Amino acid sequence: MALAFIFALLAQTLPLAGDEFHEDTFIRMRQREVYLREQMTELLQEVEQSDRDHSRTGMLALLPSLKIMSGLCVFGLMFWLIWKIEKKLWEDQDNSDEESSSNEQHQQEEQQPAQQSVEEDKQSFFFPEIFRPVQEQTANFDYVFFLLFDLIWYAEYFTIGTFYPKAHLPIGVGTSNEGWQFTEEENVFYLFVALTAPPGHVFQPELDTAGELPVRNSRIHVELECTCGREEELNMLCFVHTPEDTLGDQRPSTLQNLCTGSYLDVKKTACWFMVLFRLVWKCMPESAEYRMNVTLTRRSFRIQLEDPYRSLSVIDVIFGVQQGNTDIFLSSQESEISSIPSTTWPQTCAVAEAKFFEHIDAHAGQDSFHLECLKVCAYILEGYNFSPYELKTVLMHLLTAIPVECWSRRYFVQRTEDILRYLQCCVEEKRLDHFLIGNEEVPAEIILPWEFRVSVPPNLFQRLAQDPDRHEQALYEMEMLQDRLRTLLIYGK
Ligand SMILES: [Zn+2]
């Protein structure tokens, strides 16, 4: 079925791929473009209406209520239990080492059971049901990743002969990709899609150099470039040097339809791809079994996918334009500032951070437990005034400070405590440095702009330095978190 679809698409697009330009095909492409543009205009009107409604109601930030834990803790008993737990870990590890050395001659045959054993240990000993197995998360992630992969791949055929941005293959970012998401209500995945300019267009990032890094106030200027001498190769006329009345149906669609002024517009870009993906989905074989719903968010769109068993997966798509050849992008990511203009594309470190975790995975052993440590800490921090990003920053600092071989299962308790201890020191000092800015420990394979390497790192705990009450509250919460960790390790909840 998939092959039939691909051949059908190829049959549609073959005339364009040939040496001679086929006028009928080009007209069909133009008609499809006009149709998509109409759909997008309708959606944009709906979004603007929705925004007006939203501004009337206003936004009230709801602060999470602080759970007050009370009761006496029998510290002596707890420490004794932790000591027992650690002892058991050491014994398990020693037994595992002995078994593996005695069975070296059967290593190949037993490799798979040994892997299962590691996974079972990861799942059974410390991990109550609230922590879903990493394997299960990875399988779900792989599925939605390849679904978006297919959508983008097919969409490319739909837009041949038009001048809209090219979407590249998705990059998994955030907790679901890094493997430390622990919620089980729904599978939410964040997929980052890099955009490049279509032929005849150039995306020129404009950054506010006076602002603090990562730059929030940045825009993408869209310019037309001369393509003289490459008409046959690109199958187009030069936008700059061809008189408008002789361009015929050829239009600089990105500049005309996806920009406000001459700056790339987040909402218009999201609308375009949403309409495109909806159309593509109807032609994909998966649409026979799965239900897909695509809805606009404030700065991008969300895909909800329901499988035949009514299990729901949610994909938040983030668009971005690469800054030079670095791993830093200007993105459509949601911002805490509700009034951010639609032509603003703040810098994001999401791709660089995803690359850092890939780097750690490549160097860490099979039984590395760093994500499990992070998962446990994320679980106990739920409801407190520390964000997942702050926790992740702590882990990234520790992963460069402590050798990767010391993140194995046998050091699970120590490393989890290290994370909380590091966090506590940061709270006491009212300072948590951004990981990627002004940090010499960032691996060289992560390509950062020059200014990231030489700048003073921003303080993620600036709020604690500015507000004594919040600092006092954070110190109090740290004490609660230490207790919560002990309770979790002992009782598993
Ligand atoms: Zn030219």
PDB file of N, CA, C and O and ligand atoms in Angstrom, residues 226-228 238 241, ligand 1:
ATOM      1  N   CYS A 226      19.819  36.014  -5.720  1.00  0.00           N
ATOM      2  CA  CYS A 226      19.982  35.845  -7.166  1.00  0.00           C
ATOM      3  C   CYS A 226      20.277  34.375  -7.484  1.00  0.00           C
ATOM      4  O   CYS A 226      21.142  33.765  -6.865  1.00  0.00           O
ATOM      5  N   THR A 227      19.533  33.835  -8.433  1.00  0.00           N
ATOM      6  CA  THR A 227      19.773  32.446  -8.855  1.00  0.00           C
ATOM      7  C   THR A 227      20.126  32.396 -10.336  1.00  0.00           C
ATOM      8  O   THR A 227      19.960  31.359 -10.979  1.00  0.00           O
ATOM      9  N   CYS A 228      20.572  33.532 -10.875  1.00  0.00           N
ATOM     10  CA  CYS A 228      20.941  33.583 -12.295  1.00  0.00           C
ATOM     11  C   CYS A 228      22.032  32.548 -12.573  1.00  0.00           C
ATOM     12  O   CYS A 228      22.954  32.372 -11.768  1.00  0.00           O
ATOM     13  N   CYS A 238      15.106  33.584 -11.895  1.00  0.00           N
ATOM     14  CA  CYS A 238      15.665  34.369 -10.783  1.00  0.00           C
ATOM     15  C   CYS A 238      14.625  35.393 -10.318  1.00  0.00           C
ATOM     16  O   CYS A 238      14.117  36.190 -11.117  1.00  0.00           O
ATOM     17  N   HIS A 241      16.259  39.191 -10.654  1.00  0.00           N
ATOM     18  CA  HIS A 241      16.556  39.844 -11.930  1.00  0.00           C
ATOM     19  C   HIS A 241      15.555  39.538 -13.043  1.00  0.00           C
ATOM     20  O   HIS A 241      15.806  39.867 -14.192  1.00  0.00           O
TER      21      HIS A 241
HETATM   22 ZN    ZN B   1      19.679  36.979 -10.677  1.00  0.00          ZN
END
